[in-house]
PDB file of C-alpha atoms in Angstrom:
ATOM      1  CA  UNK A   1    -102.118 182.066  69.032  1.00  0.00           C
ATOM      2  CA  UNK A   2     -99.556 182.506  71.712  1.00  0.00           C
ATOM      3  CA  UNK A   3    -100.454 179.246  73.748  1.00  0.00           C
ATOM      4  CA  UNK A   4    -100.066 177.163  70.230  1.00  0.00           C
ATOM      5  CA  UNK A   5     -96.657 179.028  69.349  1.00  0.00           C
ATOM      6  CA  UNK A   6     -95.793 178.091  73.114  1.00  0.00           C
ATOM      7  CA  UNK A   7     -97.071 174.387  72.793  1.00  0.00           C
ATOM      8  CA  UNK A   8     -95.471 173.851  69.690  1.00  0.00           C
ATOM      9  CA  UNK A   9     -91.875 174.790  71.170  1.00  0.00           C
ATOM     10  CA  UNK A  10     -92.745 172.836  74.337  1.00  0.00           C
ATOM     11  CA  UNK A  11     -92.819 169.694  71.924  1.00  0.00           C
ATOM     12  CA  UNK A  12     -89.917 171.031  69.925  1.00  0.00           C
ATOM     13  CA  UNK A  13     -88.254 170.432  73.174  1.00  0.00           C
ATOM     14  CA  UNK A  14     -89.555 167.164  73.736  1.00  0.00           C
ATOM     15  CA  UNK A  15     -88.873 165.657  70.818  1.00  0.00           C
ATOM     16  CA  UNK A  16     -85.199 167.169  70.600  1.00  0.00           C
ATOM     17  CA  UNK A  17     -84.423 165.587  74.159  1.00  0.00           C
ATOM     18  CA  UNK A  18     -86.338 162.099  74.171  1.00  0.00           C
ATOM     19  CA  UNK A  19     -84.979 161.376  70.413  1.00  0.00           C
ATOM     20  CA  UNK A  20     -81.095 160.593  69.980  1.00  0.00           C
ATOM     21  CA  UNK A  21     -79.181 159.488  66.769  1.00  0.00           C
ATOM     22  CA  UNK A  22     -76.124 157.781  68.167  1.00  0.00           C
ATOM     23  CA  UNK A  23     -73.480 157.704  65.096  1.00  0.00           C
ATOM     24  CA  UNK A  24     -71.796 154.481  64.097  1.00  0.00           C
ATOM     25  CA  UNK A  25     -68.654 153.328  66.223  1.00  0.00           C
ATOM     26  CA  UNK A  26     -70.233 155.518  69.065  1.00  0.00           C
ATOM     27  CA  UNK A  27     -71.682 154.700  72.706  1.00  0.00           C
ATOM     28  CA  UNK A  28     -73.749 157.018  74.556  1.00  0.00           C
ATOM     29  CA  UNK A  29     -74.270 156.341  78.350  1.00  0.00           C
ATOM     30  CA  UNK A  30     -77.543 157.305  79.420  1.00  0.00           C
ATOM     31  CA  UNK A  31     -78.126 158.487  83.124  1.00  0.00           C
ATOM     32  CA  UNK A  32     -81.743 158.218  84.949  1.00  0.00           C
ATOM     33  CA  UNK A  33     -82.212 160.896  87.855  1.00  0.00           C
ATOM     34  CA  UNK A  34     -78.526 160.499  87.706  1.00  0.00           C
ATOM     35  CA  UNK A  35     -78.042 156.473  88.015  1.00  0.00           C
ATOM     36  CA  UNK A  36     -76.852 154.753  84.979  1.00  0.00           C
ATOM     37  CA  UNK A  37     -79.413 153.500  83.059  1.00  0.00           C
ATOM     38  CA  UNK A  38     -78.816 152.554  79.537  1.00  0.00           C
ATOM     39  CA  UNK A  39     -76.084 152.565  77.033  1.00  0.00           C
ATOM     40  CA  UNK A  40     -77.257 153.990  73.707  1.00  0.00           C
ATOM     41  CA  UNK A  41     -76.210 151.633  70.765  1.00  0.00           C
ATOM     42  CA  UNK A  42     -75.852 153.697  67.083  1.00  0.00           C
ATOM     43  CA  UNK A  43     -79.122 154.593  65.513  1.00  0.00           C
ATOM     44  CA  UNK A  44     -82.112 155.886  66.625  1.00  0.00           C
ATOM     45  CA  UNK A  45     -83.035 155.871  70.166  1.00  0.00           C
ATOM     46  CA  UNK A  46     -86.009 157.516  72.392  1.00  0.00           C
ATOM     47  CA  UNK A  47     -85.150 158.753  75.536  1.00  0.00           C
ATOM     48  CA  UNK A  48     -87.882 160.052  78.483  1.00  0.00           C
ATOM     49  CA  UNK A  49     -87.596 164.149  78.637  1.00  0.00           C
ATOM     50  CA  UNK A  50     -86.087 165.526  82.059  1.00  0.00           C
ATOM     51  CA  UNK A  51     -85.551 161.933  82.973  1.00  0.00           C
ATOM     52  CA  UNK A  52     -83.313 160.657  80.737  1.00  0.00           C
ATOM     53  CA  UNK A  53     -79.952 162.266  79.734  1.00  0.00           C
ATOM     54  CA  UNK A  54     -76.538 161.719  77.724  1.00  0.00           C
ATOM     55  CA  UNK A  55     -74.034 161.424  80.307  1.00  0.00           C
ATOM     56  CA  UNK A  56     -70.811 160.542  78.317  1.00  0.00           C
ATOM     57  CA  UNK A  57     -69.882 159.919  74.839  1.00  0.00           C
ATOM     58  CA  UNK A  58     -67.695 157.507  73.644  1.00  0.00           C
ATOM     59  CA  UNK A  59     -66.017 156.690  70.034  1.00  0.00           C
ATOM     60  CA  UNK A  60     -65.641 152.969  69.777  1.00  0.00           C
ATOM     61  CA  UNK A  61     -62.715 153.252  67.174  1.00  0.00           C
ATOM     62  CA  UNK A  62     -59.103 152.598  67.739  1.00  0.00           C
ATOM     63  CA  UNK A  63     -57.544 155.302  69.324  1.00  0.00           C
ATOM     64  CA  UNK A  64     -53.810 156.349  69.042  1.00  0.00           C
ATOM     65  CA  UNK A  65     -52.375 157.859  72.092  1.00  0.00           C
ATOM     66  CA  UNK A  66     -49.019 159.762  72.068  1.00  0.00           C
ATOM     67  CA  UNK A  67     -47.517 159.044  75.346  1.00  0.00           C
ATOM     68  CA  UNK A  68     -45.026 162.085  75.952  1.00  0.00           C
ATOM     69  CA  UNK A  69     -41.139 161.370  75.734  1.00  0.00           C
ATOM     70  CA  UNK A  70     -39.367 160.730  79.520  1.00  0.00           C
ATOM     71  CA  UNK A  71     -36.169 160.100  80.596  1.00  0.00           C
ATOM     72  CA  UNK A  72     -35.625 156.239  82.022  1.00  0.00           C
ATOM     73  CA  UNK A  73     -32.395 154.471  83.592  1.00  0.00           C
ATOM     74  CA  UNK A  74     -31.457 151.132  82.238  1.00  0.00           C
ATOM     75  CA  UNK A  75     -30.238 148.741  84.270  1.00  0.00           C
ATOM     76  CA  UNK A  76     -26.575 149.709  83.963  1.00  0.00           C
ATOM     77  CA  UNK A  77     -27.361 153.060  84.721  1.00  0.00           C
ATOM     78  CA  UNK A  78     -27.452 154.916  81.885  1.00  0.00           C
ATOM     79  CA  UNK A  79     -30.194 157.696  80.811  1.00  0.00           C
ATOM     80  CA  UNK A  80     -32.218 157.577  78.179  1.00  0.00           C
ATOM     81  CA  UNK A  81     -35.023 159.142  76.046  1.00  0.00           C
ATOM     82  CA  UNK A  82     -37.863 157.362  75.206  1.00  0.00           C
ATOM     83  CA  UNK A  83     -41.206 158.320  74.064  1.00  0.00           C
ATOM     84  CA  UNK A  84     -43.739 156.270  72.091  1.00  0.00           C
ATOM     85  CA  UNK A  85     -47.529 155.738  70.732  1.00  0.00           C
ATOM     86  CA  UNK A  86     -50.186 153.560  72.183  1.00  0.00           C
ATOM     87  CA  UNK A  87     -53.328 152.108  70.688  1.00  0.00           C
ATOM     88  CA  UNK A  88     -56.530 151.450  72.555  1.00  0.00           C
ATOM     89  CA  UNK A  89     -60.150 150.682  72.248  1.00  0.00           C
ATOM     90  CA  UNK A  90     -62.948 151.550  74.259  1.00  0.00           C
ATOM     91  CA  UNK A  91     -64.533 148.229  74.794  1.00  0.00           C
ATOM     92  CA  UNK A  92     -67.153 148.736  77.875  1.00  0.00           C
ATOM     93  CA  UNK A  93     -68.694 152.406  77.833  1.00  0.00           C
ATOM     94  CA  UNK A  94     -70.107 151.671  80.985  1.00  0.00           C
ATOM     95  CA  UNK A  95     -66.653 150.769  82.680  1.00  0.00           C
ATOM     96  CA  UNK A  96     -65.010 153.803  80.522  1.00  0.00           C
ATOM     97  CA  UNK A  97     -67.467 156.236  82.552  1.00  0.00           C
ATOM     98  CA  UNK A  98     -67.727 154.989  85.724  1.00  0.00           C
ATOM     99  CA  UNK A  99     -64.636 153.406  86.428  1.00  0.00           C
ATOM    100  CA  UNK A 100     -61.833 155.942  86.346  1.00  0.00           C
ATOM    101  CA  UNK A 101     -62.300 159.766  86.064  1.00  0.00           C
ATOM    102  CA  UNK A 102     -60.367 160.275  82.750  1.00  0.00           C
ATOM    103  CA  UNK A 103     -58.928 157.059  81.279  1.00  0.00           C
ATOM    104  CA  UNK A 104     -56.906 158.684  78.897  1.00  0.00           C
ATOM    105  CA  UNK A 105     -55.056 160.098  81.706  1.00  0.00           C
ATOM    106  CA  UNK A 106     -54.775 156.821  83.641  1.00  0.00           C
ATOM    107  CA  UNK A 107     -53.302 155.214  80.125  1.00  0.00           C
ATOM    108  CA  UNK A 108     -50.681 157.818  79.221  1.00  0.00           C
ATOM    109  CA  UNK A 109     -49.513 157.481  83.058  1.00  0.00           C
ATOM    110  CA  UNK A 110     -49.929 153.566  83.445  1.00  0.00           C
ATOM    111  CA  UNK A 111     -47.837 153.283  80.246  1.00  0.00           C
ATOM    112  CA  UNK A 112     -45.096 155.641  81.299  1.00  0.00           C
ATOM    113  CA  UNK A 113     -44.569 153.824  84.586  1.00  0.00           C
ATOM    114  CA  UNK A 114     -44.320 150.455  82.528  1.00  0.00           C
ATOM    115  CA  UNK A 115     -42.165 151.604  80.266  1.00  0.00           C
ATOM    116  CA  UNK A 116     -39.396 152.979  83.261  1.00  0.00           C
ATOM    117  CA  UNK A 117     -40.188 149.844  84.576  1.00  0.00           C
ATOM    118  CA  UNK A 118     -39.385 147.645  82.013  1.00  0.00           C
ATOM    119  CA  UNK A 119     -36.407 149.686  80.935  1.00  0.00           C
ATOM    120  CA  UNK A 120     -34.910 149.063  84.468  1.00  0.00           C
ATOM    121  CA  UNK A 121     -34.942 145.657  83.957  1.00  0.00           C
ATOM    122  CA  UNK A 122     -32.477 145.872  80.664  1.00  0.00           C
ATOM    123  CA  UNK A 123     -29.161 147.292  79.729  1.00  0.00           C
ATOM    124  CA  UNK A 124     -28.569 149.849  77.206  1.00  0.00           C
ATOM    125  CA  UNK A 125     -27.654 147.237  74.546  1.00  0.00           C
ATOM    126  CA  UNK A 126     -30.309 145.273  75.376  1.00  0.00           C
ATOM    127  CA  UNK A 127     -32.920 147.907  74.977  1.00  0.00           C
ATOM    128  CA  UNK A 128     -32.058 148.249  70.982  1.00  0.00           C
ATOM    129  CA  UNK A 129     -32.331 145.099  70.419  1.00  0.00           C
ATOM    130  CA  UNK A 130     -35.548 144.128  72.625  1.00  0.00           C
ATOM    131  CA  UNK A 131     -38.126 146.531  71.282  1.00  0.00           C
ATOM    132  CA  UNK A 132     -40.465 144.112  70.621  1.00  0.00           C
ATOM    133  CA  UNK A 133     -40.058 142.762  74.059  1.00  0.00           C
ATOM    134  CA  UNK A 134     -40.290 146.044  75.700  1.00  0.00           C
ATOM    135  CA  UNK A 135     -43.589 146.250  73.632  1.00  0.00           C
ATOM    136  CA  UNK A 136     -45.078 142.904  74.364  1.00  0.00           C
ATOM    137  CA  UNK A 137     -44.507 143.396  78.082  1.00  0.00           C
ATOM    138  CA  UNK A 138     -45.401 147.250  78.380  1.00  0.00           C
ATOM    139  CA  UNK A 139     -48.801 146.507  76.574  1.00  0.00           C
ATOM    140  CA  UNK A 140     -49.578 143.779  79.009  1.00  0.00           C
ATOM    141  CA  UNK A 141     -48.918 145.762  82.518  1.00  0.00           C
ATOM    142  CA  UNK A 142     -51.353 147.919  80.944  1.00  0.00           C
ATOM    143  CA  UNK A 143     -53.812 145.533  79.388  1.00  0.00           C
ATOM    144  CA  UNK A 144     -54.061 144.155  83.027  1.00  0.00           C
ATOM    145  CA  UNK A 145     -55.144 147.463  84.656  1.00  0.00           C
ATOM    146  CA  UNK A 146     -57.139 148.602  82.190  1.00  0.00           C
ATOM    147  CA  UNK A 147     -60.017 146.251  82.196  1.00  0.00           C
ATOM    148  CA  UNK A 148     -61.803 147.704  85.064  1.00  0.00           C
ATOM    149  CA  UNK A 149     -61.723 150.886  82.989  1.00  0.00           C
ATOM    150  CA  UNK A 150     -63.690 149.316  80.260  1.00  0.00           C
ATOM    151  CA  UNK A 151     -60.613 149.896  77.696  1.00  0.00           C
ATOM    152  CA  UNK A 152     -58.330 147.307  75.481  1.00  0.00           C
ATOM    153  CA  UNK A 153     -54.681 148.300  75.109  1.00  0.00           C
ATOM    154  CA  UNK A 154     -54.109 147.164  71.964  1.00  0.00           C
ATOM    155  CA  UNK A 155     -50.468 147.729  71.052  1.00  0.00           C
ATOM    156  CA  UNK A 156     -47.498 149.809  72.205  1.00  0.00           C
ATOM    157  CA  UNK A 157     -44.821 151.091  70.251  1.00  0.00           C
ATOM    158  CA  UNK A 158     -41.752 152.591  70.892  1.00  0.00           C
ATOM    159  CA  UNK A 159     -40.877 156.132  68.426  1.00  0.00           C
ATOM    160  CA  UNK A 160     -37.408 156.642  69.559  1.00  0.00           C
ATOM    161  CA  UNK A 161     -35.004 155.667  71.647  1.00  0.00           C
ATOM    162  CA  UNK A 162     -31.868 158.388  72.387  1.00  0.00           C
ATOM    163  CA  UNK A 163     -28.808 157.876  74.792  1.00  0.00           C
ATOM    164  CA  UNK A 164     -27.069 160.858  76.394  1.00  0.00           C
ATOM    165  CA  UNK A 165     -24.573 162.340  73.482  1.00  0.00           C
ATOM    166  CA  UNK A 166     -21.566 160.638  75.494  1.00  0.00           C
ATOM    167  CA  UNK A 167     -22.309 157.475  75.408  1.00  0.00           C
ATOM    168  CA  UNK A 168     -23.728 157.802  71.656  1.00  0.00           C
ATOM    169  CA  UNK A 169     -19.898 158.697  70.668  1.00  0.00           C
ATOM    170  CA  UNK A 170     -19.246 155.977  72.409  1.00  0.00           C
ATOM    171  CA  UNK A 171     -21.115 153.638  70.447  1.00  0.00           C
ATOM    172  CA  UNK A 172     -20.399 155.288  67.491  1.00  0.00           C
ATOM    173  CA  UNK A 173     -16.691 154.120  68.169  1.00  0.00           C
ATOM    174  CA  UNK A 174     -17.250 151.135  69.029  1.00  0.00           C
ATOM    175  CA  UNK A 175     -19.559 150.636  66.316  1.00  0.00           C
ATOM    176  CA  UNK A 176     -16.509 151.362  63.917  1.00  0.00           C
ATOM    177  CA  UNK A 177     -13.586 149.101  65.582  1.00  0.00           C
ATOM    178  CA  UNK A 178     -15.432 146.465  65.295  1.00  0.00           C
ATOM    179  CA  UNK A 179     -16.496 147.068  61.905  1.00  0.00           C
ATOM    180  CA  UNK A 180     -12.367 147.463  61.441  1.00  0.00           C
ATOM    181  CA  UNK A 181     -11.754 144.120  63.313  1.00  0.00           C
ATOM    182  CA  UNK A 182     -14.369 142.626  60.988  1.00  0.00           C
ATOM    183  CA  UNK A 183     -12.752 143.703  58.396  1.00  0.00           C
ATOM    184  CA  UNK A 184      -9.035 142.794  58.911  1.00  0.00           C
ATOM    185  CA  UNK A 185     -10.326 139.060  60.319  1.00  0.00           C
ATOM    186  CA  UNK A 186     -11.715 139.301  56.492  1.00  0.00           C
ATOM    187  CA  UNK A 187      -8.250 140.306  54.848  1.00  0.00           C
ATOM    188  CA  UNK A 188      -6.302 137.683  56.840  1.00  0.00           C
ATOM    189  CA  UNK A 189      -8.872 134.999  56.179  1.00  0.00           C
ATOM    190  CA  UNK A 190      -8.301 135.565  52.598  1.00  0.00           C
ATOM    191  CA  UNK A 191      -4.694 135.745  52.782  1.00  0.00           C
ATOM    192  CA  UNK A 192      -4.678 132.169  54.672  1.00  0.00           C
ATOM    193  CA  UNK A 193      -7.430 130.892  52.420  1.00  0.00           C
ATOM    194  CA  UNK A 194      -4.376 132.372  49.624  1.00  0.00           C
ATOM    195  CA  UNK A 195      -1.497 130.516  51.107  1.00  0.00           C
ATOM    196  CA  UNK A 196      -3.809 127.174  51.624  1.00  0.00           C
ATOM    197  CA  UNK A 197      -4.778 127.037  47.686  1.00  0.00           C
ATOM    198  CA  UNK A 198      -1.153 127.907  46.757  1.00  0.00           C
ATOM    199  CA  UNK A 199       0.379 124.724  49.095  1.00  0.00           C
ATOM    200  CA  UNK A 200      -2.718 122.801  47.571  1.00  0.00           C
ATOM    201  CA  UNK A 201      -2.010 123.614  44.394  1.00  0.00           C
ATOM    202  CA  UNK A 202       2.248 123.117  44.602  1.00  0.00           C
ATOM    203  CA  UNK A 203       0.974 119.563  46.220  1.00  0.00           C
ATOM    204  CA  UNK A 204      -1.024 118.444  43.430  1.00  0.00           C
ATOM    205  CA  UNK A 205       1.083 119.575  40.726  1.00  0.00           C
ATOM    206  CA  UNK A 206       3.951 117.758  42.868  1.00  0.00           C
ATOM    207  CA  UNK A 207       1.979 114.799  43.184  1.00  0.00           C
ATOM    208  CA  UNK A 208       0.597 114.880  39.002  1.00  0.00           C
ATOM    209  CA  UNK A 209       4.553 115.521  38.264  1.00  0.00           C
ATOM    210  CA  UNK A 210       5.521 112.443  40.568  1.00  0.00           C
ATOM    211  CA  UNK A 211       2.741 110.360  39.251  1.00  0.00           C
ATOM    212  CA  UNK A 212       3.854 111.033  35.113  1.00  0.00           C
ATOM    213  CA  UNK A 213       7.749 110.570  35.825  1.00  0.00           C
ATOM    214  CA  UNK A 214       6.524 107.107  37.638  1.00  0.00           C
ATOM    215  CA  UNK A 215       4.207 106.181  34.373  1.00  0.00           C
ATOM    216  CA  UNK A 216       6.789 107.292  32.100  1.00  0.00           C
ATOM    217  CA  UNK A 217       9.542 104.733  33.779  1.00  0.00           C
ATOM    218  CA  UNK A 218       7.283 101.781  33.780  1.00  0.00           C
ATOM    219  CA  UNK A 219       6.203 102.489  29.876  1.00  0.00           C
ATOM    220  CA  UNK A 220       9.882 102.682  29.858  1.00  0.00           C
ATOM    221  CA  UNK A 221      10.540  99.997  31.590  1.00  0.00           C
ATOM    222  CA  UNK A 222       7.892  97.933  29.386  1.00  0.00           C
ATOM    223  CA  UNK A 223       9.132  98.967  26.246  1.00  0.00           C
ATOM    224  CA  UNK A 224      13.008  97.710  27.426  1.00  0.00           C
ATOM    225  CA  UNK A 225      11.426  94.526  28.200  1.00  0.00           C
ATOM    226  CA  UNK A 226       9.116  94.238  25.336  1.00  0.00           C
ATOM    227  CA  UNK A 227      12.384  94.883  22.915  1.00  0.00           C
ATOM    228  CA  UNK A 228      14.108  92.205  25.203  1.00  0.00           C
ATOM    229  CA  UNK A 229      11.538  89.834  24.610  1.00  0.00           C
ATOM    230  CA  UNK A 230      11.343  90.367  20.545  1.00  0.00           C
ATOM    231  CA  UNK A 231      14.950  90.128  20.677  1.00  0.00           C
ATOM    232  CA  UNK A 232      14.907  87.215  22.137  1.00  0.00           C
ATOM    233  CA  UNK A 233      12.324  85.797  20.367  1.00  0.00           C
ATOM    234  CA  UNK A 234      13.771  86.761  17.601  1.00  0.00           C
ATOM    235  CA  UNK A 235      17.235  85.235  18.205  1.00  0.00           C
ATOM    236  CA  UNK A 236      15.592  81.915  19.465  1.00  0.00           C
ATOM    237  CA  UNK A 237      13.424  81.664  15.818  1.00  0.00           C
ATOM    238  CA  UNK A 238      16.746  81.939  13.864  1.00  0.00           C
ATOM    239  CA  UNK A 239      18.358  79.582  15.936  1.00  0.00           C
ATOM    240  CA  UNK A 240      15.609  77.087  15.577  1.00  0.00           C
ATOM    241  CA  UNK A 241      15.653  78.132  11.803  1.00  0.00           C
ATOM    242  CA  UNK A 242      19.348  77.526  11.586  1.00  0.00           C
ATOM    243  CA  UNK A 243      18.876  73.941  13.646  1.00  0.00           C
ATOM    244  CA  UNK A 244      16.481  72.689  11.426  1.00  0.00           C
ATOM    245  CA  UNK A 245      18.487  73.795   8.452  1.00  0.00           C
ATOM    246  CA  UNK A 246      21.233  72.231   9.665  1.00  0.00           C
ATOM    247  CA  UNK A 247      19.476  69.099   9.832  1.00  0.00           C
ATOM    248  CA  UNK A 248      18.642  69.261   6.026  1.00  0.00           C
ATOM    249  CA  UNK A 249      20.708  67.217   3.754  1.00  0.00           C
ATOM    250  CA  UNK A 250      23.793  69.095   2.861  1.00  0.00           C
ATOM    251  CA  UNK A 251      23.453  71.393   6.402  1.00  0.00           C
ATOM    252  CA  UNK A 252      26.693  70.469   7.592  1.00  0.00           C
ATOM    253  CA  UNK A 253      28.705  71.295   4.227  1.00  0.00           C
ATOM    254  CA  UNK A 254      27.191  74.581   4.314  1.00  0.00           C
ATOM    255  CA  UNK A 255      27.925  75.848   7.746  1.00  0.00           C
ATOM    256  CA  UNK A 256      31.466  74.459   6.911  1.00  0.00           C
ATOM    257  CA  UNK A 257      31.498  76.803   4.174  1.00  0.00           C
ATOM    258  CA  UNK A 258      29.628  79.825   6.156  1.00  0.00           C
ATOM    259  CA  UNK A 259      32.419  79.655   8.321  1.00  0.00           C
ATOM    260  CA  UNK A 260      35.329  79.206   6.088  1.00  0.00           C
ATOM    261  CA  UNK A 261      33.800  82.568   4.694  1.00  0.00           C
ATOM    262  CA  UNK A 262      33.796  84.017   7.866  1.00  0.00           C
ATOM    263  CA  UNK A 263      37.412  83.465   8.746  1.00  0.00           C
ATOM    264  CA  UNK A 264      38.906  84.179   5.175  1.00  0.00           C
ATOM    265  CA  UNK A 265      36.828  87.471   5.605  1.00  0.00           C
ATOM    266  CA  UNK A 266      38.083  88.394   9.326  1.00  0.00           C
ATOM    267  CA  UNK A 267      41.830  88.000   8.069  1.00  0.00           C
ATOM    268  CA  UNK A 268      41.031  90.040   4.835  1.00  0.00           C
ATOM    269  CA  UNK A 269      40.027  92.825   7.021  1.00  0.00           C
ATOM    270  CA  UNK A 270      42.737  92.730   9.355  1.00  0.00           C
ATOM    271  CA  UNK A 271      45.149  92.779   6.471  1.00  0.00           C
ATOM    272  CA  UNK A 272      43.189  95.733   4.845  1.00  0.00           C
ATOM    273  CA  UNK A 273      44.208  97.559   7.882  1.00  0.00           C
ATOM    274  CA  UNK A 274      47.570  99.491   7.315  1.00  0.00           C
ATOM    275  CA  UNK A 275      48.673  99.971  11.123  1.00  0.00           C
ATOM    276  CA  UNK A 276      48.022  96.004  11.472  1.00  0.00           C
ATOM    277  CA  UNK A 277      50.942  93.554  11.531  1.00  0.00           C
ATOM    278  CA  UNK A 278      49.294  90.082  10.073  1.00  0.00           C
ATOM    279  CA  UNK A 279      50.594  87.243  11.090  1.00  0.00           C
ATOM    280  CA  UNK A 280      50.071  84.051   9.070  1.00  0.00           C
ATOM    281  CA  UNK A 281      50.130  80.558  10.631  1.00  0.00           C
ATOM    282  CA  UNK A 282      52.687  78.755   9.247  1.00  0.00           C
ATOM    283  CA  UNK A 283      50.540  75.305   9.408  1.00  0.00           C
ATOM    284  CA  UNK A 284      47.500  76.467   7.360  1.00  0.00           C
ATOM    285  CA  UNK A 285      45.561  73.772   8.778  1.00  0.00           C
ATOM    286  CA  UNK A 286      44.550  75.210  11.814  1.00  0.00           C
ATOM    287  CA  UNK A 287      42.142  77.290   9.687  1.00  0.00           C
ATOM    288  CA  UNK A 288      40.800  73.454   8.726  1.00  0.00           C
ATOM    289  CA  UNK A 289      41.368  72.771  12.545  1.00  0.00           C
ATOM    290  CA  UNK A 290      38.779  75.794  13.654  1.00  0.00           C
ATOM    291  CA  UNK A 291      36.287  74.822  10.989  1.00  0.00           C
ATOM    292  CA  UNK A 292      36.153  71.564  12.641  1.00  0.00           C
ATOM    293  CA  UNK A 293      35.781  72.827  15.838  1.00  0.00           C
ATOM    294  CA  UNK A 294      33.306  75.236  14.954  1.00  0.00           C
ATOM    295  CA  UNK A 295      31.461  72.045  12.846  1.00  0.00           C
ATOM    296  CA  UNK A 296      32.045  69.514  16.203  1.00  0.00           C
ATOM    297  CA  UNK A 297      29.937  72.353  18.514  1.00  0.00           C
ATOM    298  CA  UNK A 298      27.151  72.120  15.724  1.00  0.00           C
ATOM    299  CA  UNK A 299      26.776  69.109  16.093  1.00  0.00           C
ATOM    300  CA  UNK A 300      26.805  69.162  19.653  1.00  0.00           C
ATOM    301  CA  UNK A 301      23.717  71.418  19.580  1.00  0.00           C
ATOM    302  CA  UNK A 302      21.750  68.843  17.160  1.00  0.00           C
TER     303      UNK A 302
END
């Protein structure tokens, strides 16, 4: 009874070290008499008892790695506090276990190194406005080492950068005058954009005022010679009319009398006139005399 009890935990024993369930997104390196031999894949696998062991484990998933804050120098010589977060992937188990004692060690160093390094290459302005530079470049000084340690840096990130209290006053302030100077370039831009619509505005209202006086003298200036015109026209119809009545039998008797009229009523209304001394020709015939002439310069016009 003993020998089966001892049998039976003999292949208890066997079983438990020559069958492995690797989980997924795992790698299990397998050593032979202490030689690599095999890594394990996820699933089931059957290993050879006393022979065959499990040397490292390794999980195949992204891995974040906090890489602990440090003080760098920027290129114009000023401190500052950076710290930041790295991703990797374990992408040769083999390489991972063989090639470096502790790779997470070698990262976290690697990328501190880079990042002083990169840092000294940029001025403090510079390296708050190049993150994504100091990134890119960090991530491939480490990408390059890593290989022969079987890992993939996959991206660095920077959590925080913080300048000495000093010169964080002193950004501060500058930070604000130029927010100032921004802002008074603004109030003096709107006062001369002011002052240019006001002259533009005087100018065209000058200009509209100009242009309506001008219209309004040549409408003027029409209508004078439009009135001269009718006038004239007017004058020239009666004088034809007059012509051709003239010509009419009996014409000539009655401009004779038209003027007779004319003169008898001229003298009535200088005698009507109180303050008017009327003198009467003495030879009444020069009244006959002007009707002639008057008649003689008709007839010169037919």
């Amino acid at each position: 009874m003993e020998i089966a009890i001892i049998l039976m935990v003999i292949a208890a024993i066997f079983i438990i070290r020559s069958v492995k369930s690797v989980p997924q997104q795992h790698a299990w390196v397998v050593e032979r008499l202490g030689k690599y031999h095999a890594t394990l894949a996820p699933g089931l696998n059957f290993l050879v008892p006393f022979v065959d062991r499990v040397a490292y484990q390794h999980i195949l998933k992204e891995i974040p790695l906090d890489i602990a804050s440090q003080v760098c120098i920027t290129r114009d010589n000023t401190q500052l506090q950076v710290d930041g977060i790295l991703f990797f992937q374990v992408t040769d188990p083999m390489r991972a276990s063989y090639g470096t004692s502790n790779y997470i060690v070698a990262i976290s160093q690697l990328a501190q190194t880079s990042l002083r390094s990169v840092i000294g290459k940029l001025e403090l302005d510079k390296t708050f406005e190049e993150r994504d530079i100091i990134n890119a470049q960090v991530v491939a000084a480490i990408d390059e080492a890593a290989l022969n340690w079987g890992v993939k840096v996959l991206r660095y990130e920077i959590k925080d950068l913080t300048p000495p209290k000093e010169i964080l006053h002193a950004m501060q302030a500058q930070i604000t005058a130029e927010r100032e100077k921004r802002a008074l370039i603004a109030a003096s831009e709107g006062r001369r954009q002011e002052q240019i619509n006001i002259a533009t505005g005087e100018r065209e209202a000058f200009i509209a005022r100009s242009e309506g006086e001008k219209q309004a003298v040549i409408n003027k200036a029409a209508g004078e010679a439009a009135s001269i015109t009718a006038v004239a026209e007017a004058t020239a119809s009666a004088i034809e009319r007059i012509a051709a009545a003239i010509r009419q039998p009996g014409g000539e008797q009655a401009v004779q009398l038209k003027v007779a009229e004319r003169a008898v009523d001229a003298y009535s209304r200088v005698a009507a006139d109180a303050q008017t001394t009327l003198i009467v020709p003495s030879n009444m015939t020069e009244v006959s005399a002007l009707i002639s002439s008057a008649m003689k310069m008709v007839q010169a016009q037919k």
